[in-house]
Coordinates of C-alpha atoms (C1' of nucleotides) in Angstrom, one line a residue:
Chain A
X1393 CA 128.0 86.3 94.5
X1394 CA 127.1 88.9 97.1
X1395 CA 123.9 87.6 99.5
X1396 CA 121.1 90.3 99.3
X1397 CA 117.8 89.5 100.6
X1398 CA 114.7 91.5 99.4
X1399 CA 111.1 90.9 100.3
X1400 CA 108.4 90.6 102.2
X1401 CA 106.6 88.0 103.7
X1402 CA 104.3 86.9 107.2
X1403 CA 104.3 84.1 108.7
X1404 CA 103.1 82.1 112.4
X1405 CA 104.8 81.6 115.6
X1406 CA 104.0 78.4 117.3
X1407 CA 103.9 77.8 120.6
X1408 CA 107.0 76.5 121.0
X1409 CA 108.3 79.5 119.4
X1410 CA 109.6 78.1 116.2
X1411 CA 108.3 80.0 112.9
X1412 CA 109.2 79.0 109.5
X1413 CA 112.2 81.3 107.3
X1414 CA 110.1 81.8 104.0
X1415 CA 111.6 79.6 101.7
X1416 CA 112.0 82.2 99.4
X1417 CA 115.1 84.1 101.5
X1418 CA 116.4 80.3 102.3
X1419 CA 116.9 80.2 98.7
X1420 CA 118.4 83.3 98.5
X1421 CA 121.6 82.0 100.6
X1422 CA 124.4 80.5 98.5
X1423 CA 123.6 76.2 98.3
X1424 CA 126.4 75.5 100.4
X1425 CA 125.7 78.2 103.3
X1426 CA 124.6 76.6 106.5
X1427 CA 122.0 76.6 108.1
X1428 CA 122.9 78.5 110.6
X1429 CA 121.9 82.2 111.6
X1430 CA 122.5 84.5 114.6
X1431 CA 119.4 86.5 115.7
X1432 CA 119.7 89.2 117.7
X1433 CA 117.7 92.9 119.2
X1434 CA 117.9 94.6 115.7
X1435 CA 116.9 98.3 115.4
X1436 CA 113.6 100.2 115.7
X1437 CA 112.2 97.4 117.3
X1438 CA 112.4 94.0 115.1
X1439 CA 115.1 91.0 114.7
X1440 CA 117.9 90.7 113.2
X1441 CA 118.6 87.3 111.4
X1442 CA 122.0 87.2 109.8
X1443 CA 123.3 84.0 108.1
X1444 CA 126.4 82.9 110.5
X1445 CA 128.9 84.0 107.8
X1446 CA 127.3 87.7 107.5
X1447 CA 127.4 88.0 111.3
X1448 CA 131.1 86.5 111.4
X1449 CA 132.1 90.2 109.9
X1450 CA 130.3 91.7 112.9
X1451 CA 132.2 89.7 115.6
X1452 CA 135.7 90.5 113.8
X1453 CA 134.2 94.1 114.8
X1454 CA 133.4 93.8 118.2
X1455 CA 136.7 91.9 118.9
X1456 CA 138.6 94.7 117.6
X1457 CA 137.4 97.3 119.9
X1458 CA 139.5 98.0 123.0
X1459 CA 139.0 96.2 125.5
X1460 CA 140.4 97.7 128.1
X1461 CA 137.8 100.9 127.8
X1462 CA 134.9 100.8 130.1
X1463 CA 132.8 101.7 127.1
X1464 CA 133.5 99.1 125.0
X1465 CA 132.5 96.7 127.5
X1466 CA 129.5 98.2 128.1
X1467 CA 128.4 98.2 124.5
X1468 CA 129.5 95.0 123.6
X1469 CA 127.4 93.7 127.0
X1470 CA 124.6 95.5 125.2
X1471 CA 124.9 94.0 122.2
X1472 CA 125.4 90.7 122.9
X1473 CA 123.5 89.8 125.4
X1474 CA 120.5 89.8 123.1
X1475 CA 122.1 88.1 120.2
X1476 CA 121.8 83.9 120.1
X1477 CA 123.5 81.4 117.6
X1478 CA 119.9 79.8 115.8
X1479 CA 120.1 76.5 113.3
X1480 CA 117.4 75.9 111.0
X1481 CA 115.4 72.3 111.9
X1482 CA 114.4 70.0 109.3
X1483 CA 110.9 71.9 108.8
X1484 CA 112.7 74.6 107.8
X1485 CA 112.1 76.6 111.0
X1486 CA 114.4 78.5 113.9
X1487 CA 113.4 79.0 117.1
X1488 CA 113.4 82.3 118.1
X1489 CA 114.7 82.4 121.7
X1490 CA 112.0 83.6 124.9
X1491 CA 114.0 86.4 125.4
X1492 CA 113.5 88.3 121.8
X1493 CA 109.9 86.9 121.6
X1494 CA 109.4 89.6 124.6
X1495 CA 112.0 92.1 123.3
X1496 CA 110.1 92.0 120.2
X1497 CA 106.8 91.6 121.5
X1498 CA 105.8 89.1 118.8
X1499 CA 102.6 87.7 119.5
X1500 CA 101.6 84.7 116.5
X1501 CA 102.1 86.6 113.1
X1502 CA 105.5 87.7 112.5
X1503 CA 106.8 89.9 109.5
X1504 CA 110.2 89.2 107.3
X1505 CA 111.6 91.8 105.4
X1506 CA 114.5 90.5 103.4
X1507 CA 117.1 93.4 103.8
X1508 CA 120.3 92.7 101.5
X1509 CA 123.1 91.4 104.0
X1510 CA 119.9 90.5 107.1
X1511 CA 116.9 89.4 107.6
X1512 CA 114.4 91.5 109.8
X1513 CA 111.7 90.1 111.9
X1514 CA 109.1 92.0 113.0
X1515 CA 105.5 92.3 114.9
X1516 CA 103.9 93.5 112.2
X1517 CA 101.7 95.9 114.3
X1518 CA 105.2 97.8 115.5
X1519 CA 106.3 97.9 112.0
X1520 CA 103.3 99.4 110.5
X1521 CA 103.6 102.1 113.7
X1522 CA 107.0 102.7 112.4
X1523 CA 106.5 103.3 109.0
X1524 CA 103.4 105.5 109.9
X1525 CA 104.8 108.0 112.6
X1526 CA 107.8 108.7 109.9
X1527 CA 106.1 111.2 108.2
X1528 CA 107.7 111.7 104.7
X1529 CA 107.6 110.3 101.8
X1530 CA 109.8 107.9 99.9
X1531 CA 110.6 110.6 97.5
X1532 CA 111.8 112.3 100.8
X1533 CA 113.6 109.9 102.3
X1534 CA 115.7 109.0 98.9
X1535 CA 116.8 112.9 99.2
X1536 CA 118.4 112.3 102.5
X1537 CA 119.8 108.5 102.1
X1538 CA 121.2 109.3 98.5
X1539 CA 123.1 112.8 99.6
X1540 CA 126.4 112.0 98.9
X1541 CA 128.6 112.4 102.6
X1542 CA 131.0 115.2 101.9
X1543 CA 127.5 117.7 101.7
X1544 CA 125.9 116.2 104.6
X1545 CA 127.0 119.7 107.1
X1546 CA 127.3 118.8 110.5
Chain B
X259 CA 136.3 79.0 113.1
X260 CA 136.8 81.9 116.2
X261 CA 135.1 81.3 119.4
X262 CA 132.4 83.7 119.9
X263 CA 130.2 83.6 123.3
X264 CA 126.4 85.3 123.3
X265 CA 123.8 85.3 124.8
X266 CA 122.1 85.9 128.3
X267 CA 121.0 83.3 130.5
X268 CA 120.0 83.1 134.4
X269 CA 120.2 80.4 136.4
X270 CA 120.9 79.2 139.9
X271 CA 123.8 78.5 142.1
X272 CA 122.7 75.9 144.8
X273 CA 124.0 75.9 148.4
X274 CA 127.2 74.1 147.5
X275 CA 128.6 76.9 145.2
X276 CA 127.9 74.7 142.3
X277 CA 126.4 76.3 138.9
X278 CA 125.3 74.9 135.4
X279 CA 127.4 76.8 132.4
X280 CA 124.1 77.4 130.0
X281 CA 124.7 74.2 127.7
X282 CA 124.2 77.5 124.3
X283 CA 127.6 78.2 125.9
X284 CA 128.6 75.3 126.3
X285 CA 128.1 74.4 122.7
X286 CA 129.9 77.6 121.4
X287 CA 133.0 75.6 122.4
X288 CA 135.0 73.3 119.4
X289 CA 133.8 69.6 120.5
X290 CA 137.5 69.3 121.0
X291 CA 137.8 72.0 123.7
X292 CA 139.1 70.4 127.3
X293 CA 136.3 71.1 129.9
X294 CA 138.8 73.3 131.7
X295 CA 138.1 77.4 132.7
X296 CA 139.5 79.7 134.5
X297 CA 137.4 82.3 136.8
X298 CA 138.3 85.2 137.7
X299 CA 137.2 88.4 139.4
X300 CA 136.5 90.8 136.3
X301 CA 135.7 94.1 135.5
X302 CA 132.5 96.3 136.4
X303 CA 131.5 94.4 139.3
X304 CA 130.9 90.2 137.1
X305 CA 133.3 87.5 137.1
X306 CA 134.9 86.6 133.6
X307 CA 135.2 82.7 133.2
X308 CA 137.8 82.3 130.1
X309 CA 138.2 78.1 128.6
X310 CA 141.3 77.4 129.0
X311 CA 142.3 78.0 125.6
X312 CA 141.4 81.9 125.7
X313 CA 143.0 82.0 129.3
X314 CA 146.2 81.8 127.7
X315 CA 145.9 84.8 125.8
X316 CA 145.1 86.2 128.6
X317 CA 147.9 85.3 130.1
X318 CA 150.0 86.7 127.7
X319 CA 148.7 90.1 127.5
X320 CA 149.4 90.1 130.7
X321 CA 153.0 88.7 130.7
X322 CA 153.6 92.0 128.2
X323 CA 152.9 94.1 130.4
X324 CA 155.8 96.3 131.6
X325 CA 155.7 94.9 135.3
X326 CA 158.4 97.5 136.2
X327 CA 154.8 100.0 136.5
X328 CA 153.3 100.0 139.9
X329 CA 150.1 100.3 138.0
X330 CA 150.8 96.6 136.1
X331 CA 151.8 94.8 139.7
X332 CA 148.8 96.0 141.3
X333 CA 146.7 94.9 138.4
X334 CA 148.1 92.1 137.9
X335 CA 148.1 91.3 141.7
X336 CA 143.9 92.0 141.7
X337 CA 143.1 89.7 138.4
X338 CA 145.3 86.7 139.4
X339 CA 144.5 86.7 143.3
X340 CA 141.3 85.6 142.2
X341 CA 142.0 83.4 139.6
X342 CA 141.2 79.9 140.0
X343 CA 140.8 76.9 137.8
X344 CA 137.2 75.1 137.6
X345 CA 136.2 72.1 136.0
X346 CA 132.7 70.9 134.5
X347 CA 131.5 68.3 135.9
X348 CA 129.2 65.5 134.6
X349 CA 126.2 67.6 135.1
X350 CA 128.1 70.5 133.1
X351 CA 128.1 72.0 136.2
X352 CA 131.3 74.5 138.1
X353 CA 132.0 74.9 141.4
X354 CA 132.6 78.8 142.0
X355 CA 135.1 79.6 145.4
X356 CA 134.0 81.4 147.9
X357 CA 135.9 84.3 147.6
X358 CA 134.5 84.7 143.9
X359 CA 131.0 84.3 145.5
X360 CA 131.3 86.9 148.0
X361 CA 133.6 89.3 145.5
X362 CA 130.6 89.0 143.1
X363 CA 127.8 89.4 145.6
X364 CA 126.1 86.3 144.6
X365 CA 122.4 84.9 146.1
X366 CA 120.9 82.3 144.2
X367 CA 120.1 84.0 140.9
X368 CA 123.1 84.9 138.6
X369 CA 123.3 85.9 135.2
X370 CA 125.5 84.4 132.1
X371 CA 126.2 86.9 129.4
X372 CA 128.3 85.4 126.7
X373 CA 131.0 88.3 125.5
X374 CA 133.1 86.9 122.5
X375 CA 136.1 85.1 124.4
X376 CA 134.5 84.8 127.6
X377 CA 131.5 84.0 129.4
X378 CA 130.3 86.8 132.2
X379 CA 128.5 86.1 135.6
X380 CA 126.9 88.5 137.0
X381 CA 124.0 89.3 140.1
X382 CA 121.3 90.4 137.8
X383 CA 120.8 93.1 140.3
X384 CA 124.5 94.3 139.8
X385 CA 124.0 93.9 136.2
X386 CA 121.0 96.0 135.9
X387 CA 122.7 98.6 138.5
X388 CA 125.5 98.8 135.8
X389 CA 123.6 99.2 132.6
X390 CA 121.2 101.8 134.2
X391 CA 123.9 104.2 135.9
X392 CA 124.8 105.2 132.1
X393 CA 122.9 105.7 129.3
X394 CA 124.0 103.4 126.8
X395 CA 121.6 102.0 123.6
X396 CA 121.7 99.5 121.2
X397 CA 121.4 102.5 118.4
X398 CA 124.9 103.7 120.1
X399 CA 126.6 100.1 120.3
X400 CA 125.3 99.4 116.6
X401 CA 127.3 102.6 115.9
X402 CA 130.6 101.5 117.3
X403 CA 130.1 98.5 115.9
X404 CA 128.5 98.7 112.0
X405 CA 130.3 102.4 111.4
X406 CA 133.5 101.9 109.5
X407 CA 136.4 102.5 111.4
X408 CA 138.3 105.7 109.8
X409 CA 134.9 107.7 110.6
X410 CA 135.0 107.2 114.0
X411 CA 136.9 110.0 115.6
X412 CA 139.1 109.8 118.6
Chain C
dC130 C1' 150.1 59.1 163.6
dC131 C1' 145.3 59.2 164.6
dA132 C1' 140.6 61.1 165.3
dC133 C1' 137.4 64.2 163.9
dA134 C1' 135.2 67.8 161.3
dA135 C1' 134.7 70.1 157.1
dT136 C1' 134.9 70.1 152.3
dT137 C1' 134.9 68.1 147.9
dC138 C1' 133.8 64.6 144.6
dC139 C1' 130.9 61.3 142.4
dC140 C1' 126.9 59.5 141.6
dC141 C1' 121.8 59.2 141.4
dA142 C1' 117.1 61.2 141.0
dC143 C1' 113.7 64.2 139.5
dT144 C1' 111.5 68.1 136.8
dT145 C1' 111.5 71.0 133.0
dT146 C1' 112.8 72.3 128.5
dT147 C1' 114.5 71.2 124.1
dT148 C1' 115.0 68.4 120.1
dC149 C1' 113.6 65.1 116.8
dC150 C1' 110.5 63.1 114.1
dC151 C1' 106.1 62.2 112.1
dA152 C1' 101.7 63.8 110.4
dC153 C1' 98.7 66.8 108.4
dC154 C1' 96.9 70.8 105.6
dC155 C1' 96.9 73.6 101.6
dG156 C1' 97.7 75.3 97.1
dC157 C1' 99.7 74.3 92.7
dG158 C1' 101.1 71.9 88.6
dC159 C1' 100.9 67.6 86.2
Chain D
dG328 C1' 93.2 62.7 91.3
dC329 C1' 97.9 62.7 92.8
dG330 C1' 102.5 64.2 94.0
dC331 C1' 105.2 67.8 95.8
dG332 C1' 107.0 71.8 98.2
dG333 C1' 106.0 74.9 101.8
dG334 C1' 104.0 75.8 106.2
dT335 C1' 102.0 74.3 110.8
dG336 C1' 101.1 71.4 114.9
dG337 C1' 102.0 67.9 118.3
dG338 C1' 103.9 63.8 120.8
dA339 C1' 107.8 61.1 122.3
dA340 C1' 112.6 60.9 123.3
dA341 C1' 116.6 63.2 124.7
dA342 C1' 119.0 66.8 127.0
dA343 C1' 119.4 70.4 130.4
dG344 C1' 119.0 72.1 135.0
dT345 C1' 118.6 71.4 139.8
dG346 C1' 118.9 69.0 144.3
dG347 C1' 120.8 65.8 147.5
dG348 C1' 123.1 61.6 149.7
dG349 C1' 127.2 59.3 150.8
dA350 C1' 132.0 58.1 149.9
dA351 C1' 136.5 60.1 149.5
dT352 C1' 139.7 63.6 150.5
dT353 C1' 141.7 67.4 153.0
dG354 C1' 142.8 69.9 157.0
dT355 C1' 143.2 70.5 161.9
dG356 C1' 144.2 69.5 166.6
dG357 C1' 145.4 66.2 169.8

DNA sequence: CCACAATTCCCCACTTTTTCCCACCCGCGC
DNA sequence: GCGCGGGTGGGAAAAAGTGGGGAATTGTGG
């Protein structure tokens, strides 16, 4: 069966920069699944946790762009360099590396959103900004997601 | 499982040309994996250090290449001129020639980006040169990346 | 072939960071 | 109350990162 996180929950960063993954979206992952994730600079400002098998998709991705275009290596410079392989510890924590504590600007109380195939981490200050300077209501925002492609005029 | 490099990390060459590989790298590796690289001059201005294993694809791709071009004996000429082979040492540490250090302008401080099959050492300064010159976003790379491939036009 | 200098290699040493483990707190159900 | 799962904090042990000395090796010129 297909993972699909879906939630919300905060938690607290320690000083050491560990933080607990609600237990909740643990047990949303298959039994066997690992227990590892790779988290990386998501969009609009918060992390992305994906559960190693999830992310596997996105490397097969990356590898199959061309190499030899000076784009390519540019983007996938951009996109990796803020992405790190995280294992949960025996508290049921990760420890989100210094470098997307400051990316992220998390200060102690983080934000998970469960979000089908990733997890999203988030200062929950920057994500309350985001959802308030969108203007538009949900009612709106289904309009646009739903539209089927073919009528989306470009 | 495919070997899959991420990650940025600085740290500091010492007066005898001798670096630590960031151990995160290091562990990306299969336990199995010889302590053997190759480093070469690479592209945009960073050296690429390839394990031995990937070095061998390398190699081939190269091999292919229709040497009867000018184009593919000059290239070929530039990568392999500055190819040598490095070994960790006990203190997971590689000894970078010389020629590499001057080629890649280092001082003290260099940068480690992991990029899929190989591992990226850049001046910071250089590196930050690079990704300024152009504008180039996450939201752009996550495009390349997460779009599916017959909507990207050519 | 030898002497000498320069470089490399192989350890050891020290500091900082990370990892591992234990302990506690809190809410909930029995 | 008591046990249990989930979440949080902290100390000790281990690993990572950095620097340096001295032996071994290489290269060069006599």
């Amino acid at each position: 069966m297909e993972i699909g996180f879906k939630g919300k929950f905060t938690h607290t960063i320690d000083h050491k920069g560990r933080v607990s993954i609600p237990s909740t979206l643990r047990r949303t992952l298959p039994r066997k699944a690992s227990q590892a994730f790779v988290v990386m600079k998501g969009l609009d400002g918060c992390l992305f946790l994906y559960p190693r098998s999830e992310w596997e998709s996105v490397q097969r991705r990356l590898k199959g762009l061309p190499f030899w275009k000076a784009d390519t290596r540019r983007f996938s410079r951009i996109f990796l360099e803020n992405a790190y392989d995280v294992e949960i510890d025996s508290q049921g924590r990760i420890k989100i590396p210094q470098e997307l504590l400051d990316v992220a600007k998390f200060k102690k109380e983080v934000l998970f959103l469960g979000v089908l195939d990733r997890i999203e981490i988030w200062n929950p200050r920057v994500y309350s900004k985001y959802q308030s300077e969108r203007k538009g209501t949900l009612e709106e925002a289904a309009e646009r997601v739903f539209v089927p492609r073919e009528e989306v005029a470009d």
